[in-house]
Amino acid sequence: MGAVRPQHREKQPVRRLLRRPESEAPDPAAEQETHPVSEYIIGGPGDNVEVQEWSDRKPARQHETWVGVYTLKDCYPVQETYVRNSSVTTSTRFFNLQLGISDPNVFIPPSTCQSARPERMAESDC
């Protein structure tokens, strides 16, 4: 049996908001142009998922800082990798995904926030 090849679609650049790992400071240039790199199938015969790999890489794979793999059908995340430099890489794999929010209470601020008063910060603190 021959290898299964994914159908190739026209690859067009897409602007996608790149999420950084929580341990990193927000990057003001986080919205970057990303491109589909390849499509392939993960899994085995009769139990597989077609995925598409995206990257912010420039021609000849230079200056790549992000690679994301998503299911082709519903765009579920499979893996995301962030490269800060040659020695620091963060990779996240997603599994057992469920639709919806399991605990919507996580979006309710704690009661201590209800009595908080805004304070003006000194410009030197910014």
Backbone as a printed PyTorch tensor [residue, N CA C, xyz], in Angstrom:
tensor([[[  0.8510,  -1.1780,   0.0000],
         [  0.0000,   0.0000,   0.0000],
         [  0.8900,   1.2320,   0.0000]],

        [[  0.6280,   2.1770,  -0.8870],
         [  1.4260,   3.3960,  -0.9920],
         [  1.1070,   4.3850,   0.1130]],

        [[  1.9750,   5.3650,   0.2460],
         [  1.7750,   6.4050,   1.2500],
         [  0.5980,   7.2910,   0.8430]],

        [[ -0.1620,   7.7270,   1.8290],
         [ -1.2830,   8.6240,   1.5860],
         [ -0.7450,  10.0400,   1.5350]],

        [[ -1.0210,  10.7480,   0.4610],
         [ -0.5520,  12.1250,   0.3250],
         [ -1.7310,  13.0690,   0.5020]],

        [[ -1.5660,  14.1010,   1.3100],
         [ -2.6560,  15.0710,   1.4700],
         [ -2.8410,  15.8810,   0.1980]],

        [[ -4.0470,  16.3800,   0.0350],
         [ -4.3010,  17.2520,  -1.1020],
         [ -3.6020,  18.5750,  -0.8360]],

        [[ -2.9660,  19.1140,  -1.8430],
         [ -2.2910,  20.3970,  -1.6710],
         [ -3.2230,  21.5150,  -2.0800]],

        [[ -3.3690,  22.4670,  -1.2130],
         [ -4.1940,  23.6320,  -1.4970],
         [ -3.2880,  24.8100,  -1.7420]],

        [[ -3.8180,  25.8210,  -2.4120],
         [ -3.0310,  27.0240,  -2.6470],
         [ -2.6800,  27.6370,  -1.2930]],

        [[ -1.4090,  27.9030,  -1.0810],
         [ -0.9410,  28.4070,   0.2000],
         [ -0.8810,  29.9220,   0.1530]],

        [[ -1.7040,  30.5500,   0.9590],
         [ -1.7550,  32.0000,   0.9980],
         [ -1.3940,  32.4620,   2.4000]],

        [[ -0.6860,  33.6030,   2.5380],
         [ -0.3500,  34.1050,   3.8610],
         [ -1.5980,  34.4880,   4.6370]],

        [[ -1.5590,  34.2760,   5.9120],
         [ -2.6790,  34.5970,   6.7980],
         [ -2.1340,  35.3480,   7.9860]],

        [[ -2.8600,  36.3540,   8.4450],
         [ -2.4420,  37.0480,   9.6600],
         [ -3.0890,  36.3090,  10.8170]],

        [[ -2.2830,  35.8330,  11.7230],
         [ -2.7680,  35.0310,  12.8340],
         [ -2.1380,  35.5800,  14.1050]],

        [[ -2.9210,  35.7120,  15.1540],
         [ -2.3860,  36.1860,  16.4170],
         [ -1.6480,  35.0350,  17.0780]],

        [[ -0.3710,  35.2160,  17.3150],
         [  0.4510,  34.1770,  17.9060],
         [  0.4300,  34.3270,  19.4150]],

        [[  0.0650,  33.2670,  20.1120],
         [  0.0450,  33.2960,  21.5710],
         [  1.4110,  32.8860,  22.0860]],

        [[  1.9420,  33.6490,  23.0000],
         [  3.2370,  33.3420,  23.5910],
         [  3.0210,  32.5520,  24.8750]],

        [[  3.9760,  31.7150,  25.2680],
         [  3.8680,  31.0130,  26.5410],
         [  3.7090,  32.0130,  27.6820]],

        [[  2.9450,  31.6260,  28.7060],
         [  2.6650,  32.5270,  29.8230],
         [  3.9220,  33.0200,  30.5130]],

        [[  4.9960,  32.2580,  30.4450],
         [  6.2240,  32.6460,  31.1270],
         [  6.9460,  33.7840,  30.4230]],

        [[  6.5440,  34.0920,  29.1960],
         [  7.2180,  35.1450,  28.4420],
         [  6.4320,  36.4400,  28.5110]],

        [[  7.1270,  37.5390,  28.4840],
         [  6.4770,  38.8470,  28.4620],
         [  5.7510,  39.0220,  27.1330]],

        [[  4.6450,  39.7630,  27.1490],
         [  3.9300,  39.9830,  25.8860],
         [  4.8300,  40.6400,  24.8510]],

        [[  4.6640,  40.2250,  23.6390],
         [  5.4620,  40.7520,  22.5350],
         [  4.5890,  41.6920,  21.7270]],

        [[  4.9320,  42.9850,  21.6630],
         [  4.0890,  43.9150,  20.9180],
         [  4.0000,  43.5750,  19.4390]],

        [[  4.9340,  42.8130,  18.9250],
         [  4.9030,  42.4260,  17.5160],
         [  4.3630,  41.0170,  17.3550]],

        [[  3.5050,  40.5700,  18.2870],
         [  3.0310,  39.1890,  18.2780],
         [  2.1570,  38.8760,  17.0750]],

        [[  1.4930,  39.8690,  16.5100],
         [  0.6930,  39.5960,  15.3240],
         [  1.6170,  39.6280,  14.1220]],

        [[  1.8360,  38.4650,  13.5420],
         [  2.7850,  38.3510,  12.4400],
         [  2.1180,  37.6130,  11.2950]],

        [[  2.7140,  37.7330,  10.1370],
         [  2.2100,  37.0010,   8.9930],
         [  2.7070,  35.5690,   9.0770]],

        [[  1.7800,  34.6250,   8.9690],
         [  2.1520,  33.2140,   9.0080],
         [  1.7450,  32.5760,   7.6880]],

        [[  2.3730,  31.4450,   7.4040],
         [  2.1360,  30.7610,   6.1390],
         [  1.9370,  29.2730,   6.4040]],

        [[  1.0360,  28.6280,   5.6580],
         [  0.9740,  27.1750,   5.7470],
         [  2.2550,  26.5940,   5.1550]],

        [[  2.8120,  25.6210,   5.8330],
         [  4.0790,  25.0310,   5.4050],
         [  3.8510,  23.6720,   4.7600]],

        [[  3.0370,  22.8290,   5.4160],
         [  2.7850,  21.5100,   4.8580],
         [  1.5130,  20.9260,   5.4480]],

        [[  1.0130,  19.8980,   4.7950],
         [ -0.1240,  19.1280,   5.2880],
         [  0.3100,  17.6810,   5.3530]],

        [[ -0.1420,  16.9940,   6.4120],
         [  0.1790,  15.5820,   6.5260],
         [ -0.8410,  14.9070,   7.4270]],

        [[ -0.7650,  13.6090,   7.5040],
         [ -1.7160,  12.8250,   8.2880],
         [ -0.9920,  12.2450,   9.4870]],

        [[ -1.6020,  12.4130,  10.6670],
         [ -1.0640,  11.7760,  11.8650],
         [ -2.0190,  10.6580,  12.2610]],

        [[ -1.4960,   9.6080,  12.8450],
         [ -2.3080,   8.4520,  13.2000],
         [ -1.9540,   7.2830,  12.3200]],

        [[ -2.8980,   6.3730,  12.1870],
         [ -2.6590,   5.1750,  11.3890],
         [ -3.8600,   4.8550,  10.5290]],

        [[ -3.7990,   3.7330,   9.8110],
         [ -4.8970,   3.3500,   8.9160],
         [ -6.2240,   3.2550,   9.6670]],

        [[ -7.2290,   3.9480,   9.1680],
         [ -8.5550,   3.8930,   9.7670],
         [ -8.7140,   4.7760,  10.9960]],

        [[ -7.6380,   5.3300,  11.5030],
         [ -7.7100,   6.1810,  12.7010],
         [ -6.6800,   7.2880,  12.5480]],

        [[ -6.9980,   8.2510,  11.6980],
         [ -6.0110,   9.2930,  11.4370],
         [ -6.6860,  10.6580,  11.3470]],

        [[ -5.8560,  11.6880,  11.4080],
         [ -6.3190,  13.0680,  11.3560],
         [ -5.4180,  13.8250,  10.3970]],

        [[ -6.0260,  14.5820,   9.5090],
         [ -5.2550,  15.3990,   8.5830],
         [ -4.9490,  16.7340,   9.2660]],

        [[ -3.6820,  17.1290,   9.2460],
         [ -3.2650,  18.3610,   9.9130],
         [ -2.5250,  19.2670,   8.9330]],

        [[ -2.4310,  20.5270,   9.3300],
         [ -1.7000,  21.5030,   8.5340],
         [ -0.7220,  22.2160,   9.4610]],

        [[  0.5090,  22.3690,   8.9890],
         [  1.5600,  23.0370,   9.7630],
         [  1.7100,  24.4690,   9.2570]],

        [[  1.7730,  25.4130,  10.1990],
         [  1.9260,  26.8270,   9.8960],
         [  3.2040,  27.3340,  10.5260]],

        [[  3.7700,  28.3880,   9.9630],
         [  5.0010,  28.9340,  10.5140],
         [  5.1280,  30.4070,  10.1540]],

        [[  5.9250,  31.1050,  10.9460],
         [  6.2530,  32.4990,  10.6150],
         [  7.6140,  32.5660,   9.9250]],

        [[  8.1150,  31.4130,   9.4930],
         [  9.4530,  31.3780,   8.8900],
         [  9.5090,  32.1790,   7.6050]],

        [[ 10.6590,  32.7140,   7.4070],
         [ 10.9370,  33.4620,   6.1930],
         [ 11.4840,  32.4790,   5.1530]],

        [[ 11.7060,  32.9270,   3.9330],
         [ 12.2750,  32.0180,   2.9370],
         [ 13.5670,  31.3640,   3.4530]],

        [[ 13.7560,  30.1380,   3.0660],
         [ 14.9340,  29.3480,   3.4610],
         [ 14.9600,  29.0760,   4.9640]],

        [[ 13.7750,  29.0910,   5.6080],
         [ 13.6330,  28.7540,   7.0270],
         [ 14.4900,  29.6100,   7.9420]],

        [[ 14.6630,  30.8530,   7.5980],
         [ 15.4410,  31.7540,   8.4380],
         [ 14.5160,  32.4950,   9.3890]],

        [[ 15.0130,  32.7630,  10.5720],
         [ 14.3220,  33.5880,  11.5620],
         [ 12.9670,  33.0270,  11.9730]],

        [[ 12.8280,  31.7260,  12.0340],
         [ 11.5850,  31.1160,  12.4600],
         [ 11.4560,  31.2420,  13.9680]],

        [[ 10.3210,  31.7650,  14.4430],
         [ 10.1040,  31.8760,  15.8910],
         [  8.8790,  31.1050,  16.3400]],

        [[  8.0520,  30.6390,  15.4060],
         [  6.8130,  29.9530,  15.7750],
         [  6.4310,  28.9320,  14.7120]],

        [[  5.9920,  27.7520,  15.1740],
         [  5.4260,  26.7240,  14.3000],
         [  4.1810,  26.1970,  14.9980]],

        [[  3.0850,  26.1110,  14.2760],
         [  1.8480,  25.5730,  14.8370],
         [  1.2990,  24.4830,  13.9540]],

        [[  0.7490,  23.4280,  14.5720],
         [  0.1320,  22.3240,  13.8370],
         [ -1.3270,  22.2640,  14.2810]],

        [[ -2.2520,  22.2990,  13.3000],
         [ -3.6840,  22.3350,  13.5840],
         [ -4.4070,  21.3210,  12.7130]],

        [[ -5.5320,  20.7710,  13.2230],
         [ -6.3080,  19.8590,  12.4020],
         [ -6.8800,  20.6290,  11.2300]],

        [[ -6.9110,  19.9860,  10.0840],
         [ -7.3820,  20.6430,   8.8760],
         [ -8.8930,  20.8770,   8.9300]],

        [[ -9.6340,  19.9370,   9.5120],
         [-11.0950,  20.0320,   9.5040],
         [-11.6110,  21.1740,  10.3760]],

        [[-11.2640,  21.2190,  11.6330],
         [-11.8440,  22.2050,  12.5500],
         [-10.8230,  23.1350,  13.1800]],

        [[ -9.5800,  23.0620,  12.7260],
         [ -8.5160,  23.9440,  13.2140],
         [ -8.2250,  23.7630,  14.7050]],

        [[ -8.3820,  22.5530,  15.2030],
         [ -8.0170,  22.2880,  16.5960],
         [ -6.5000,  22.3110,  16.7190]],

        [[ -5.9710,  22.8740,  17.7970],
         [ -4.5160,  22.8750,  17.9600],
         [ -4.0000,  21.4770,  18.2750]],

        [[ -2.8780,  21.1190,  17.6920],
         [ -2.2060,  19.8460,  17.9610],
         [ -0.8970,  20.1290,  18.6830]],

        [[ -0.1180,  21.0690,  18.1580],
         [  1.1700,  21.4270,  18.7680],
         [  1.5530,  22.8400,  18.3600]],

        [[  2.1840,  23.5670,  19.2860],
         [  2.7560,  24.8750,  18.9870],
         [  4.1570,  24.9250,  19.5670]],

        [[  5.0780,  25.4820,  18.8110],
         [  6.4670,  25.5890,  19.2400],
         [  6.9320,  27.0220,  19.0380]],

        [[  7.5420,  27.5820,  20.0780],
         [  8.0970,  28.9280,  20.0300],
         [  9.6050,  28.8330,  20.2080]],

        [[ 10.3330,  29.5490,  19.3820],
         [ 11.7930,  29.5490,  19.4520],
         [ 12.2400,  30.9620,  19.8000]],

        [[ 12.8780,  31.1110,  20.9650],
         [ 13.3720,  32.4220,  21.3620],
         [ 14.7650,  32.6470,  20.7960]],

        [[ 15.6230,  31.6490,  20.9380],
         [ 16.9750,  31.7010,  20.3620],
         [ 17.4450,  30.2620,  20.1870]],

        [[ 18.6950,  30.0730,  19.8690],
         [ 19.1780,  28.7210,  19.5630],
         [ 19.1530,  27.7810,  20.7570]],

        [[ 19.0160,  28.3070,  21.9700],
         [ 19.0260,  27.4190,  23.1340],
         [ 17.7210,  27.4350,  23.9340]],

        [[ 16.7380,  28.2600,  23.5500],
         [ 15.4760,  28.3120,  24.2880],
         [ 14.3120,  28.0640,  23.3330]],

        [[ 13.6430,  26.9280,  23.5340],
         [ 12.4820,  26.5600,  22.7370],
         [ 11.3890,  26.0920,  23.6780]],

        [[ 10.1530,  26.5250,  23.4340],
         [  9.0100,  26.0870,  24.2270],
         [  8.0420,  25.3790,  23.2990]],

        [[  7.6530,  24.1590,  23.6620],
         [  6.7320,  23.3980,  22.8340],
         [  5.5380,  22.9670,  23.6770]],

        [[  4.3380,  23.1160,  23.1260],
         [  3.1120,  22.7260,  23.8120],
         [  2.3540,  21.7630,  22.9240]],

        [[  1.9320,  20.6300,  23.4930],
         [  1.1110,  19.6700,  22.7620],
         [ -0.2850,  19.6950,  23.3730]],

        [[ -1.2980,  19.6030,  22.5270],
         [ -2.6840,  19.6440,  22.9850],
         [ -3.3050,  18.2690,  22.7880]],

        [[ -4.0420,  17.7930,  23.7970],
         [ -4.7120,  16.5120,  23.6830],
         [ -5.9330,  16.5070,  24.5810]],

        [[ -6.8460,  15.5540,  24.3560],
         [ -8.1000,  15.4400,  25.1060],
         [ -8.8840,  16.7530,  25.1090]],

        [[ -8.9370,  17.4150,  23.9690],
         [ -9.6590,  18.6860,  23.8710],
         [-11.1550,  18.4650,  24.0340]],

        [[-11.8130,  19.4170,  24.6740],
         [-13.2610,  19.3880,  24.8320],
         [-13.8050,  20.7500,  24.4580]],

        [[-14.9800,  20.7580,  23.8360],
         [-15.6170,  22.0180,  23.4830],
         [-16.1850,  22.6780,  24.7340]],

        [[-16.1650,  23.9860,  24.7510],
         [-16.7730,  24.7300,  25.8500],
         [-15.7970,  24.9980,  26.9800]],

        [[-16.2920,  25.6670,  27.9900],
         [-15.5010,  26.0320,  29.1630],
         [-16.0040,  25.1830,  30.3230]],

        [[-15.1430,  24.3560,  30.8770],
         [-15.5820,  23.4380,  31.9370],
         [-15.9530,  24.1590,  33.2230]],

        [[-15.3080,  25.2730,  33.5340],
         [-15.6150,  26.0290,  34.7530],
         [-15.6620,  27.5150,  34.4340]],

        [[-16.8440,  28.0480,  34.0600],
         [-16.9380,  29.4670,  33.7130],
         [-16.6420,  30.3880,  34.8930]],

        [[-16.6200,  29.8770,  36.1010],
         [-16.3330,  30.7060,  37.2820],
         [-14.9030,  31.2330,  37.2870]],

        [[-14.0250,  30.6430,  36.4940],
         [-12.6500,  31.1440,  36.4600],
         [-12.5860,  32.5650,  35.9090]],

        [[-13.6740,  33.0200,  35.2570],
         [-13.7070,  34.3700,  34.7070],
         [-14.3220,  35.3950,  35.6650]],

        [[-14.7590,  34.9430,  36.8430],
         [-15.3270,  35.8510,  37.8410],
         [-14.1940,  36.3190,  38.7440]],

        [[-13.9600,  37.6390,  38.8140],
         [-12.8690,  38.1390,  39.6690],
         [-13.1190,  37.8010,  41.1380]],

        [[-12.0600,  37.5670,  41.9140],
         [-12.2250,  37.2760,  43.3410],
         [-12.8630,  38.4690,  44.0590]],

        [[-13.5020,  38.2170,  45.1810],
         [-14.2060,  39.2690,  45.9230],
         [-13.2750,  40.3950,  46.3490]],

        [[-11.9990,  40.1020,  46.5700],
         [-11.0580,  41.1600,  46.9630],
         [-10.9180,  42.2170,  45.8710]],

        [[-11.1940,  41.8630,  44.6430],
         [-11.1020,  42.8310,  43.5470],
         [-12.2670,  43.8170,  43.5620]],

        [[-13.3850,  43.4390,  44.1910],
         [-14.5570,  44.3130,  44.2200],
         [-14.2920,  45.5970,  44.9990]],

        [[-13.4300,  45.5260,  46.0120],
         [-13.1520,  46.7080,  46.8370],
         [-11.8710,  47.4290,  46.4020]],

        [[-11.2600,  47.0030,  45.3400],
         [-10.0150,  47.6280,  44.8820],
         [-10.2860,  49.0430,  44.3790]],

        [[ -9.3670,  49.9380,  44.6590],
         [ -9.4650,  51.3340,  44.2150],
         [ -8.3490,  51.6020,  43.2080]],

        [[ -8.6780,  52.2570,  42.1130],
         [ -7.6180,  52.5660,  41.1390],
         [ -6.6320,  53.5760,  41.7060]],

        [[ -5.3780,  53.3860,  41.4060],
         [ -4.3250,  54.3140,  41.8260],
         [ -3.5700,  54.7700,  40.5970]],

        [[ -3.2100,  56.0210,  40.5880],
         [ -2.4140,  56.5470,  39.4760],
         [ -0.9560,  56.1670,  39.7200]],

        [[ -0.3320,  55.5700,  38.7260],
         [  1.0690,  55.1700,  38.8510],
         [  1.9610,  56.3340,  38.4750]],

        [[  3.0840,  56.3980,  39.1300],
         [  4.0810,  57.3990,  38.7570],
         [  4.6600,  57.0090,  37.4060]],

        [[  4.9970,  57.9930,  36.5930],
         [  5.5370,  57.6890,  35.2620],
         [  6.8110,  56.8630,  35.3470]],

        [[  7.5470,  56.9960,  36.4290],
         [  8.7810,  56.2160,  36.5680],
         [  8.4950,  54.7380,  36.7970]],

        [[  7.2430,  54.3760,  37.1760],
         [  6.8680,  52.9820,  37.3920],
         [  6.4420,  52.2910,  36.1000]],

        [[  6.2510,  53.0430,  35.0490],
         [  5.7600,  52.4660,  33.7870],
         [  6.8780,  51.8920,  32.9740]]])
